[in-house]
mmCIF file of C-alpha atoms in Angstrom:
data_model
loop_
_atom_site.group_PDB
_atom_site.id
_atom_site.type_symbol
_atom_site.label_atom_id
_atom_site.label_comp_id
_atom_site.label_asym_id
_atom_site.label_seq_id
_atom_site.Cartn_x
_atom_site.Cartn_y
_atom_site.Cartn_z
ATOM 1 C CA MET A 23 29.585 9.644 -44.705
ATOM 2 C CA LYS A 24 26.542 7.390 -44.969
ATOM 3 C CA ALA A 25 26.907 3.629 -44.644
ATOM 4 C CA ALA A 26 24.547 0.676 -44.679
ATOM 5 C CA LEU A 27 24.369 -2.825 -43.226
ATOM 6 C CA ALA A 28 22.676 -5.638 -45.146
ATOM 7 C CA LEU A 29 21.844 -9.166 -43.985
ATOM 8 C CA GLU A 30 21.264 -12.239 -46.122
ATOM 9 C CA ASP A 31 17.544 -12.254 -45.197
ATOM 10 C CA GLY A 32 17.098 -8.892 -46.945
ATOM 11 C CA THR A 33 17.342 -6.691 -43.846
ATOM 12 C CA TYR A 34 18.836 -3.316 -44.774
ATOM 13 C CA VAL A 35 19.616 -0.528 -42.295
ATOM 14 C CA GLU A 36 21.336 2.788 -42.846
ATOM 15 C CA GLY A 37 23.741 4.573 -40.531
ATOM 16 C CA LYS A 38 26.933 6.566 -40.456
ATOM 17 C CA ALA A 39 30.337 5.204 -41.451
ATOM 18 C CA PHE A 40 33.443 5.348 -39.290
ATOM 19 C CA GLY A 41 36.819 3.738 -39.655
ATOM 20 C CA ALA A 42 37.759 2.789 -43.224
ATOM 21 C CA GLU A 43 35.333 3.742 -45.997
ATOM 22 C CA LYS A 44 34.988 0.397 -47.757
ATOM 23 C CA THR A 45 32.780 -2.658 -48.196
ATOM 24 C CA ALA A 46 33.261 -5.630 -45.884
ATOM 25 C CA VAL A 47 31.579 -9.012 -45.557
ATOM 26 C CA GLY A 48 31.377 -11.568 -42.773
ATOM 27 C CA GLU A 49 29.065 -13.442 -40.463
ATOM 28 C CA ILE A 50 27.411 -10.971 -38.082
ATOM 29 C CA VAL A 51 27.481 -11.882 -34.388
ATOM 30 C CA PHE A 52 26.565 -9.919 -31.279
ATOM 31 C CA CYS A 53 28.684 -9.470 -28.150
ATOM 32 C CA THR A 54 27.002 -8.715 -24.814
ATOM 33 C CA SER A 55 30.050 -7.322 -22.996
ATOM 34 C CA MET A 56 29.517 -3.797 -21.659
ATOM 35 C CA THR A 57 33.251 -3.083 -21.809
ATOM 36 C CA GLY A 58 36.237 -4.713 -23.481
ATOM 37 C CA TYR A 59 35.597 -3.576 -27.051
ATOM 38 C CA VAL A 60 39.353 -3.148 -27.660
ATOM 39 C CA GLU A 61 40.040 -6.745 -26.621
ATOM 40 C CA ALA A 62 37.110 -7.960 -28.741
ATOM 41 C CA LEU A 63 38.190 -6.034 -31.840
ATOM 42 C CA THR A 64 41.699 -7.503 -31.607
ATOM 43 C CA ASP A 65 40.624 -11.061 -30.711
ATOM 44 C CA PRO A 66 41.727 -13.427 -33.533
ATOM 45 C CA SER A 67 38.668 -15.614 -32.878
ATOM 46 C CA TYR A 68 36.527 -12.906 -34.535
ATOM 47 C CA LYS A 69 38.333 -13.240 -37.872
ATOM 48 C CA GLY A 70 35.748 -13.671 -40.636
ATOM 49 C CA GLN A 71 33.012 -11.997 -38.603
ATOM 50 C CA ILE A 72 31.305 -8.625 -38.346
ATOM 51 C CA LEU A 73 31.095 -7.773 -34.654
ATOM 52 C CA MET A 74 28.075 -5.971 -33.204
ATOM 53 C CA MET A 75 28.061 -4.705 -29.618
ATOM 54 C CA THR A 76 24.757 -4.826 -27.716
ATOM 55 C CA TYR A 77 25.829 -2.135 -25.233
ATOM 56 C CA PRO A 78 24.642 1.134 -26.837
ATOM 57 C CA LEU A 79 27.631 3.437 -26.194
ATOM 58 C CA ILE A 80 31.023 2.267 -27.434
ATOM 59 C CA GLY A 81 34.362 4.073 -27.350
ATOM 60 C CA ASN A 82 33.878 6.226 -24.246
ATOM 61 C CA TYR A 83 37.207 5.162 -22.698
ATOM 62 C CA GLY A 84 39.134 5.212 -25.969
ATOM 63 C CA VAL A 85 41.784 2.738 -27.095
ATOM 64 C CA CYS A 86 44.965 1.629 -25.326
ATOM 65 C CA ARG A 87 47.388 -0.662 -27.175
ATOM 66 C CA GLU A 88 48.220 -2.400 -23.906
ATOM 67 C CA ASP A 89 44.733 -3.967 -24.110
ATOM 68 C CA PHE A 90 45.290 -5.556 -27.549
ATOM 69 C CA GLU A 91 44.822 -9.331 -27.736
ATOM 70 C CA SER A 92 46.884 -9.629 -30.941
ATOM 71 C CA ASP A 93 48.901 -7.488 -33.324
ATOM 72 C CA GLY A 94 45.854 -5.563 -34.566
ATOM 73 C CA VAL A 95 42.145 -5.472 -35.368
ATOM 74 C CA LYS A 96 40.872 -8.869 -36.565
ATOM 75 C CA VAL A 97 37.135 -8.310 -37.097
ATOM 76 C CA GLU A 98 35.892 -7.731 -40.651
ATOM 77 C CA GLY A 99 33.556 -4.917 -39.577
ATOM 78 C CA PHE A 100 32.146 -3.211 -36.471
ATOM 79 C CA VAL A 101 28.522 -2.291 -35.690
ATOM 80 C CA VAL A 102 27.487 -0.021 -32.811
ATOM 81 C CA LYS A 103 24.490 2.034 -31.754
ATOM 82 C CA GLU A 104 26.463 5.142 -30.790
ATOM 83 C CA LEU A 105 30.180 5.809 -31.145
ATOM 84 C CA CYS A 106 31.916 8.106 -28.670
ATOM 85 C CA LYS A 107 34.025 10.673 -30.542
ATOM 86 C CA LYS A 108 35.750 12.208 -27.500
ATOM 87 C CA PRO A 109 36.823 9.503 -25.042
ATOM 88 C CA SER A 110 37.758 10.368 -21.465
ATOM 89 C CA ASN A 111 40.506 8.138 -20.077
ATOM 90 C CA TYR A 112 44.105 8.914 -19.122
ATOM 91 C CA ARG A 113 45.211 5.635 -20.764
ATOM 92 C CA SER A 114 43.589 6.376 -24.113
ATOM 93 C CA GLU A 115 45.914 6.684 -27.097
ATOM 94 C CA MET A 116 43.327 7.038 -29.855
ATOM 95 C CA THR A 117 39.613 6.801 -30.653
ATOM 96 C CA VAL A 118 37.867 3.691 -31.988
ATOM 97 C CA ASP A 119 37.420 5.542 -35.293
ATOM 98 C CA GLU A 120 41.183 6.122 -35.517
ATOM 99 C CA LEU A 121 41.875 2.502 -34.547
ATOM 100 C CA LEU A 122 39.690 1.105 -37.316
ATOM 101 C CA LYS A 123 41.116 3.529 -39.863
ATOM 102 C CA SER A 124 44.663 2.433 -39.006
ATOM 103 C CA TYR A 125 43.783 -1.220 -39.710
ATOM 104 C CA ASP A 126 41.536 -0.537 -42.733
ATOM 105 C CA VAL A 127 38.375 -1.880 -41.057
ATOM 106 C CA VAL A 128 34.929 -0.398 -41.668
ATOM 107 C CA GLY A 129 32.426 0.471 -38.945
ATOM 108 C CA ILE A 130 28.818 1.659 -38.893
ATOM 109 C CA GLU A 131 26.991 3.524 -36.124
ATOM 110 C CA GLY A 132 23.476 4.867 -35.671
ATOM 111 C CA VAL A 133 21.720 1.562 -36.320
ATOM 112 C CA ASP A 134 19.190 -0.228 -34.108
ATOM 113 C CA THR A 135 21.457 -2.852 -32.555
ATOM 114 C CA ARG A 136 18.644 -4.033 -30.268
ATOM 115 C CA MET A 137 16.446 -4.917 -33.250
ATOM 116 C CA LEU A 138 19.344 -6.640 -35.016
ATOM 117 C CA THR A 139 20.278 -8.615 -31.910
ATOM 118 C CA ARG A 140 16.679 -9.799 -31.459
ATOM 119 C CA LYS A 141 16.603 -10.860 -35.104
ATOM 120 C CA ILE A 142 19.832 -12.869 -34.755
ATOM 121 C CA ARG A 143 18.559 -14.506 -31.559
ATOM 122 C CA VAL A 144 15.404 -15.640 -33.391
ATOM 123 C CA PHE A 145 16.818 -16.569 -36.796
ATOM 124 C CA GLY A 146 20.489 -17.230 -35.975
ATOM 125 C CA SER A 147 23.771 -15.693 -37.119
ATOM 126 C CA MET A 148 23.651 -14.506 -40.731
ATOM 127 C CA LYS A 149 25.919 -13.507 -43.558
ATOM 128 C CA ALA A 150 26.181 -9.731 -43.644
ATOM 129 C CA ALA A 151 27.838 -6.845 -45.459
ATOM 130 C CA ILE A 152 28.695 -3.258 -44.540
ATOM 131 C CA GLY A 153 28.914 -0.867 -47.462
ATOM 132 C CA VAL A 154 29.771 2.776 -48.018
ATOM 133 C CA GLY A 155 28.218 4.201 -51.181
ATOM 134 C CA VAL A 156 26.754 0.852 -52.282
ATOM 135 C CA GLU A 157 23.197 0.569 -53.607
ATOM 136 C CA ARG A 158 20.671 -1.320 -51.478
ATOM 137 C CA GLU A 159 20.045 -4.325 -53.726
ATOM 138 C CA LYS A 160 23.721 -4.671 -54.572
ATOM 139 C CA LEU A 161 24.708 -4.700 -50.878
ATOM 140 C CA ILE A 162 22.098 -7.344 -50.058
ATOM 141 C CA LYS A 163 23.430 -9.442 -52.961
ATOM 142 C CA ILE A 164 27.006 -9.034 -51.671
ATOM 143 C CA ALA A 165 25.878 -10.272 -48.258
ATOM 144 C CA ARG A 166 24.090 -13.292 -49.741
ATOM 145 C CA ASP A 167 26.785 -14.288 -52.234
ATOM 146 C CA GLN A 168 29.682 -14.583 -49.786
ATOM 147 C CA PRO A 169 30.666 -18.094 -48.603
ATOM 148 C CA PHE A 170 29.454 -19.462 -45.279
ATOM 149 C CA ILE A 171 31.993 -19.206 -42.461
ATOM 150 C CA SER A 172 32.149 -23.027 -42.374
ATOM 151 C CA ASP A 173 33.508 -22.934 -45.932
ATOM 152 C CA ILE A 174 36.432 -20.611 -45.145
ATOM 153 C CA ASP A 175 39.882 -21.423 -43.764
ATOM 154 C CA LEU A 176 40.671 -18.711 -41.218
ATOM 155 C CA VAL A 177 43.247 -20.100 -38.772
ATOM 156 C CA ASP A 178 46.158 -19.666 -41.179
ATOM 157 C CA LYS A 179 45.387 -15.938 -41.335
ATOM 158 C CA VAL A 180 45.853 -15.330 -37.596
ATOM 159 C CA CYS A 181 48.561 -17.738 -36.366
ATOM 160 C CA VAL A 182 52.348 -17.397 -36.198
ATOM 161 C CA LYS A 183 54.126 -18.405 -39.408
ATOM 162 C CA GLU A 184 57.156 -19.977 -37.730
ATOM 163 C CA PRO A 185 58.078 -21.078 -34.190
ATOM 164 C CA LYS A 186 58.423 -18.254 -31.676
ATOM 165 C CA ARG A 187 60.003 -18.810 -28.262
ATOM 166 C CA ILE A 188 59.213 -16.805 -25.125
ATOM 167 C CA ASP A 189 61.573 -17.596 -22.253
ATOM 168 C CA VAL A 190 60.792 -16.241 -18.787
ATOM 169 C CA GLY A 191 63.275 -18.484 -17.006
ATOM 170 C CA GLY A 192 60.446 -20.710 -15.909
ATOM 171 C CA LYS A 193 60.437 -24.267 -14.640
ATOM 172 C CA PHE A 194 58.339 -25.779 -17.446
ATOM 173 C CA GLU A 195 58.622 -25.883 -21.240
ATOM 174 C CA VAL A 196 55.330 -25.884 -23.155
ATOM 175 C CA VAL A 197 54.590 -25.886 -26.879
ATOM 176 C CA LEU A 198 51.573 -23.728 -27.663
ATOM 177 C CA ILE A 199 49.849 -24.684 -30.921
ATOM 178 C CA ASP A 200 48.768 -21.280 -32.206
ATOM 179 C CA CYS A 201 45.399 -21.300 -33.963
ATOM 180 C CA GLY A 202 44.895 -17.600 -33.241
ATOM 181 C CA VAL A 203 45.950 -17.269 -29.617
ATOM 182 C CA LYS A 204 44.913 -14.319 -27.450
ATOM 183 C CA MET A 205 47.767 -12.554 -25.686
ATOM 184 C CA SER A 206 45.911 -12.892 -22.368
ATOM 185 C CA ILE A 207 46.368 -16.672 -22.601
ATOM 186 C CA VAL A 208 50.087 -16.239 -23.245
ATOM 187 C CA ARG A 209 50.373 -13.852 -20.286
ATOM 188 C CA GLN A 210 48.579 -16.233 -17.907
ATOM 189 C CA LEU A 211 50.927 -19.082 -18.846
ATOM 190 C CA LEU A 212 54.074 -16.953 -18.587
ATOM 191 C CA LYS A 213 52.931 -15.646 -15.207
ATOM 192 C CA ARG A 214 52.975 -19.236 -13.923
ATOM 193 C CA GLY A 215 56.613 -19.811 -14.830
ATOM 194 C CA ILE A 216 56.016 -21.531 -18.159
ATOM 195 C CA ASN A 217 58.433 -20.934 -21.040
ATOM 196 C CA LEU A 218 56.482 -21.031 -24.298
ATOM 197 C CA THR A 219 57.259 -21.999 -27.860
ATOM 198 C CA LEU A 220 54.454 -20.884 -30.157
ATOM 199 C CA VAL A 221 54.148 -22.995 -33.308
ATOM 200 C CA PRO A 222 51.773 -22.713 -36.299
ATOM 201 C CA PHE A 223 48.572 -24.767 -36.372
ATOM 202 C CA ASN A 224 50.066 -27.122 -38.988
ATOM 203 C CA PHE A 225 53.380 -27.743 -37.216
ATOM 204 C CA PRO A 226 54.263 -31.477 -37.392
ATOM 205 C CA ALA A 227 53.691 -33.579 -34.259
ATOM 206 C CA LYS A 228 57.079 -35.239 -34.731
ATOM 207 C CA GLU A 229 58.904 -31.914 -34.428
ATOM 208 C CA ILE A 230 56.884 -30.971 -31.330
ATOM 209 C CA ILE A 231 57.874 -34.251 -29.643
ATOM 210 C CA GLU A 232 61.518 -33.687 -30.657
ATOM 211 C CA MET A 233 61.433 -30.397 -28.705
ATOM 212 C CA ASP A 234 60.893 -32.536 -25.585
ATOM 213 C CA PRO A 235 58.420 -30.162 -23.912
ATOM 214 C CA ASP A 236 56.708 -30.745 -20.564
ATOM 215 C CA GLY A 237 53.304 -30.229 -22.161
ATOM 216 C CA VAL A 238 51.230 -28.947 -25.080
ATOM 217 C CA PHE A 239 48.614 -26.198 -25.093
ATOM 218 C CA VAL A 240 46.102 -25.787 -27.952
ATOM 219 C CA SER A 241 44.837 -22.223 -28.353
ATOM 220 C CA ASN A 242 41.606 -20.539 -29.311
ATOM 221 C CA GLY A 243 40.981 -19.422 -32.902
ATOM 222 C CA PRO A 244 38.384 -18.583 -35.544
ATOM 223 C CA GLY A 245 36.077 -20.590 -37.776
ATOM 224 C CA ASP A 246 34.820 -24.142 -38.008
ATOM 225 C CA PRO A 247 37.018 -26.569 -36.028
ATOM 226 C CA ALA A 248 36.321 -29.376 -38.511
ATOM 227 C CA ARG A 249 38.386 -27.475 -41.102
ATOM 228 C CA VAL A 250 41.556 -27.450 -38.976
ATOM 229 C CA LYS A 251 42.512 -31.007 -39.903
ATOM 230 C CA GLU A 252 46.269 -30.556 -39.495
ATOM 231 C CA THR A 253 45.918 -29.645 -35.819
ATOM 232 C CA ILE A 254 43.469 -32.491 -35.223
ATOM 233 C CA GLU A 255 46.018 -34.955 -36.602
ATOM 234 C CA THR A 256 48.798 -33.408 -34.500
ATOM 235 C CA ILE A 257 46.693 -33.790 -31.349
ATOM 236 C CA ARG A 258 46.003 -37.451 -32.208
ATOM 237 C CA SER A 259 49.718 -38.122 -32.539
ATOM 238 C CA ILE A 260 50.657 -36.407 -29.276
ATOM 239 C CA ALA A 261 47.736 -37.394 -27.008
ATOM 240 C CA GLY A 262 48.933 -39.607 -24.156
ATOM 241 C CA LYS A 263 52.591 -38.768 -24.715
ATOM 242 C CA LEU A 264 52.448 -35.340 -23.085
ATOM 243 C CA PRO A 265 50.036 -33.414 -20.818
ATOM 244 C CA MET A 266 47.653 -31.383 -22.952
ATOM 245 C CA ALA A 267 45.171 -28.556 -22.462
ATOM 246 C CA GLY A 268 42.908 -26.696 -24.858
ATOM 247 C CA ILE A 269 40.821 -23.514 -24.787
ATOM 248 C CA CYS A 270 37.828 -22.682 -27.012
ATOM 249 C CA LEU A 271 38.803 -23.872 -30.520
ATOM 250 C CA GLY A 272 41.520 -25.953 -28.865
ATOM 251 C CA HIS A 273 38.860 -27.649 -26.731
ATOM 252 C CA GLN A 274 36.860 -28.489 -29.868
ATOM 253 C CA LEU A 275 39.913 -29.747 -31.765
ATOM 254 C CA ILE A 276 40.879 -32.094 -28.935
ATOM 255 C CA ALA A 277 37.338 -33.514 -28.911
ATOM 256 C CA LEU A 278 37.451 -33.980 -32.696
ATOM 257 C CA ALA A 279 40.822 -35.737 -32.395
ATOM 258 C CA PHE A 280 39.057 -38.369 -30.276
ATOM 259 C CA ASN A 281 36.309 -38.771 -32.929
ATOM 260 C CA ALA A 282 33.654 -36.641 -31.252
ATOM 261 C CA LYS A 283 31.649 -34.212 -33.390
ATOM 262 C CA THR A 284 30.973 -30.475 -33.217
ATOM 263 C CA PHE A 285 27.931 -28.479 -34.305
ATOM 264 C CA LYS A 286 27.198 -24.826 -35.057
ATOM 265 C CA LEU A 287 25.293 -22.917 -32.411
ATOM 266 C CA LYS A 288 22.316 -20.815 -33.477
ATOM 267 C CA PHE A 289 23.919 -17.482 -32.586
ATOM 268 C CA GLY A 290 26.977 -18.493 -30.569
ATOM 269 C CA HIS A 291 28.221 -17.361 -27.186
ATOM 270 C CA HIS A 292 29.891 -13.951 -27.348
ATOM 271 C CA GLY A 293 30.298 -11.947 -24.163
ATOM 272 C CA SER A 294 31.707 -11.865 -20.651
ATOM 273 C CA ASN A 295 28.624 -12.905 -18.691
ATOM 274 C CA GLN A 296 28.000 -16.582 -19.507
ATOM 275 C CA PRO A 297 27.064 -18.745 -16.468
ATOM 276 C CA THR A 298 29.044 -21.988 -16.282
ATOM 277 C CA LYS A 299 28.585 -24.778 -13.749
ATOM 278 C CA ASP A 300 31.329 -27.079 -12.507
ATOM 279 C CA LEU A 301 29.700 -30.509 -12.219
ATOM 280 C CA GLU A 302 32.183 -31.830 -9.663
ATOM 281 C CA THR A 303 31.888 -29.022 -7.111
ATOM 282 C CA GLY A 304 28.500 -27.553 -8.038
ATOM 283 C CA ARG A 305 30.115 -24.135 -8.212
ATOM 284 C CA VAL A 306 28.713 -21.640 -10.711
ATOM 285 C CA PHE A 307 30.974 -18.974 -12.158
ATOM 286 C CA ILE A 308 30.604 -16.247 -14.771
ATOM 287 C CA SER A 309 32.794 -16.806 -17.794
ATOM 288 C CA SER A 310 33.979 -14.940 -20.863
ATOM 289 C CA GLN A 311 33.090 -16.701 -24.121
ATOM 290 C CA ASN A 312 33.510 -16.269 -27.858
ATOM 291 C CA HIS A 313 32.554 -19.245 -30.014
ATOM 292 C CA ASN A 314 30.052 -20.280 -32.685
ATOM 293 C CA PHE A 315 30.619 -24.042 -32.461
ATOM 294 C CA SER A 316 30.200 -26.531 -29.637
ATOM 295 C CA VAL A 317 31.144 -30.137 -28.883
ATOM 296 C CA ASP A 318 28.230 -32.556 -29.267
ATOM 297 C CA GLU A 319 28.064 -34.335 -25.907
ATOM 298 C CA LYS A 320 26.254 -37.350 -27.390
ATOM 299 C CA THR A 321 29.252 -38.128 -29.630
ATOM 300 C CA LEU A 322 31.934 -38.022 -26.928
ATOM 301 C CA PRO A 323 33.773 -41.318 -26.330
ATOM 302 C CA LYS A 324 33.398 -42.916 -22.884
ATOM 303 C CA ASP A 325 37.017 -41.973 -22.147
ATOM 304 C CA PHE A 326 35.924 -38.354 -21.725
ATOM 305 C CA GLU A 327 34.070 -36.850 -18.788
ATOM 306 C CA VAL A 328 32.089 -33.607 -19.089
ATOM 307 C CA THR A 329 33.333 -31.418 -16.234
ATOM 308 C CA GLN A 330 31.384 -28.196 -16.849
ATOM 309 C CA ILE A 331 28.233 -27.067 -18.671
ATOM 310 C CA ASN A 332 26.712 -23.787 -19.801
ATOM 311 C CA LEU A 333 23.645 -23.018 -17.696
ATOM 312 C CA ASN A 334 21.921 -21.103 -20.498
ATOM 313 C CA ASP A 335 21.760 -23.915 -23.049
ATOM 314 C CA LYS A 336 23.416 -26.891 -21.264
ATOM 315 C CA THR A 337 26.200 -27.169 -23.869
ATOM 316 C CA VAL A 338 29.593 -28.649 -22.960
ATOM 317 C CA GLU A 339 31.976 -26.169 -21.314
ATOM 318 C CA GLY A 340 34.696 -28.482 -20.017
ATOM 319 C CA LEU A 341 36.189 -31.932 -20.618
ATOM 320 C CA ARG A 342 38.636 -34.231 -18.896
ATOM 321 C CA HIS A 343 40.060 -37.514 -20.178
ATOM 322 C CA ARG A 344 39.576 -40.303 -17.646
ATOM 323 C CA ASP A 345 42.989 -41.891 -18.227
ATOM 324 C CA LEU A 346 45.223 -39.411 -20.057
ATOM 325 C CA PRO A 347 46.501 -35.996 -18.845
ATOM 326 C CA ILE A 348 44.095 -33.928 -20.971
ATOM 327 C CA ILE A 349 41.845 -31.069 -19.808
ATOM 328 C CA THR A 350 39.870 -28.581 -21.899
ATOM 329 C CA VAL A 351 37.415 -25.704 -21.527
ATOM 330 C CA GLN A 352 35.142 -24.067 -24.077
ATOM 331 C CA TYR A 353 35.091 -20.657 -22.386
ATOM 332 C CA HIS A 354 38.028 -18.237 -22.000
ATOM 333 C CA PRO A 355 39.536 -18.665 -18.506
ATOM 334 C CA GLU A 356 42.012 -15.860 -19.211
ATOM 335 C CA ALA A 357 39.042 -13.483 -19.697
ATOM 336 C CA GLY A 358 40.376 -10.386 -21.473
ATOM 337 C CA PRO A 359 37.788 -8.966 -21.171
ATOM 338 C CA GLY A 360 35.708 -10.518 -18.435
ATOM 339 C CA PRO A 361 35.660 -11.794 -14.853
ATOM 340 C CA HIS A 362 38.617 -13.599 -13.330
ATOM 341 C CA ASP A 363 36.523 -16.462 -11.882
ATOM 342 C CA THR A 364 38.208 -19.108 -14.019
ATOM 343 C CA TYR A 365 41.948 -18.402 -13.751
ATOM 344 C CA PHE A 366 42.163 -21.722 -11.881
ATOM 345 C CA PHE A 367 42.213 -23.583 -15.217
ATOM 346 C CA PHE A 368 45.816 -22.492 -15.729
ATOM 347 C CA ASP A 369 46.695 -23.648 -12.209
ATOM 348 C CA ARG A 370 45.230 -27.064 -13.021
ATOM 349 C CA PHE A 371 47.384 -27.222 -16.138
ATOM 350 C CA VAL A 372 50.503 -26.424 -14.089
ATOM 351 C CA LYS A 373 49.536 -29.104 -11.551
ATOM 352 C CA MET A 374 49.242 -31.578 -14.419
ATOM 353 C CA LEU A 375 52.714 -30.628 -15.695
ATOM 354 C CA ARG A 376 54.156 -31.019 -12.218
ATOM 355 C CA GLU A 377 52.633 -34.466 -11.668
ATOM 356 C CA TRP A 378 53.347 -35.927 -15.116
#
């Protein structure tokens, strides 16, 4: 079955459909990871986006549910150069085509992902549409007419709807504000003897404090952080009363709660090979990242210290409050997929809980 991909600038490319045969819209972004497509497809942070992989062959090791980062596929659409139809891996339970079909998500293969990636790098992320059996001009119009990602509320579509407790008999009790948390984050916290209570992004601060936890963790998630006002207000109410950590969207929300500002990156950071420098030690590590927005360093209050930066564009990758027990990182220390260089962030959080 033929399919096509259209961008808001009028770009139109044809290919072959896989997954669900439907029309889908979203902001197109590229991911530079060579592996980890299962984790990327199921990452809630990609909600509202069409994901394009820069590595040309996708699907060669199949799909294993153990690698899921959530309860299913979260991307709006999937774009690859070549899709492997017959994966070779003893862990594989299904093909990528079967995975996308089971979650009603459309994919397109046989397109020039290198050309599209170069275009996005030059002109920035764009609104896009994948269509099966849709005329050229109509598909371009569909891509153009959709709302910008900054105008869409996405967090409520990927978070828990009511509190969920996970007890591992650990020493610490932590409330995790779920804005679209990856399961790798949950696993890293549980592994360190932390009992978790996941709560929705709009859960009242008063009820969190009444739970009497040892700390609060603010998760990753999709979309524009400025739209997640409920979580920002919750953070403001809790800050200073309990140790707090944030990852990705959580990092941005904590900064916004202290009246800093965020801005949209030209094409975002999506991949598992982003160089990050720790300003205190001088150490450089490779990090896994997935975000379109960044904290504006110039707007940070003097109470915050920038602890890490991205060596590609010098954007903020880590923050620490000078007086309060608050630490954040923009990248994904849990990886999933990616290198394990930054697991130490979770150890720092545990140290903060222990010393509070």
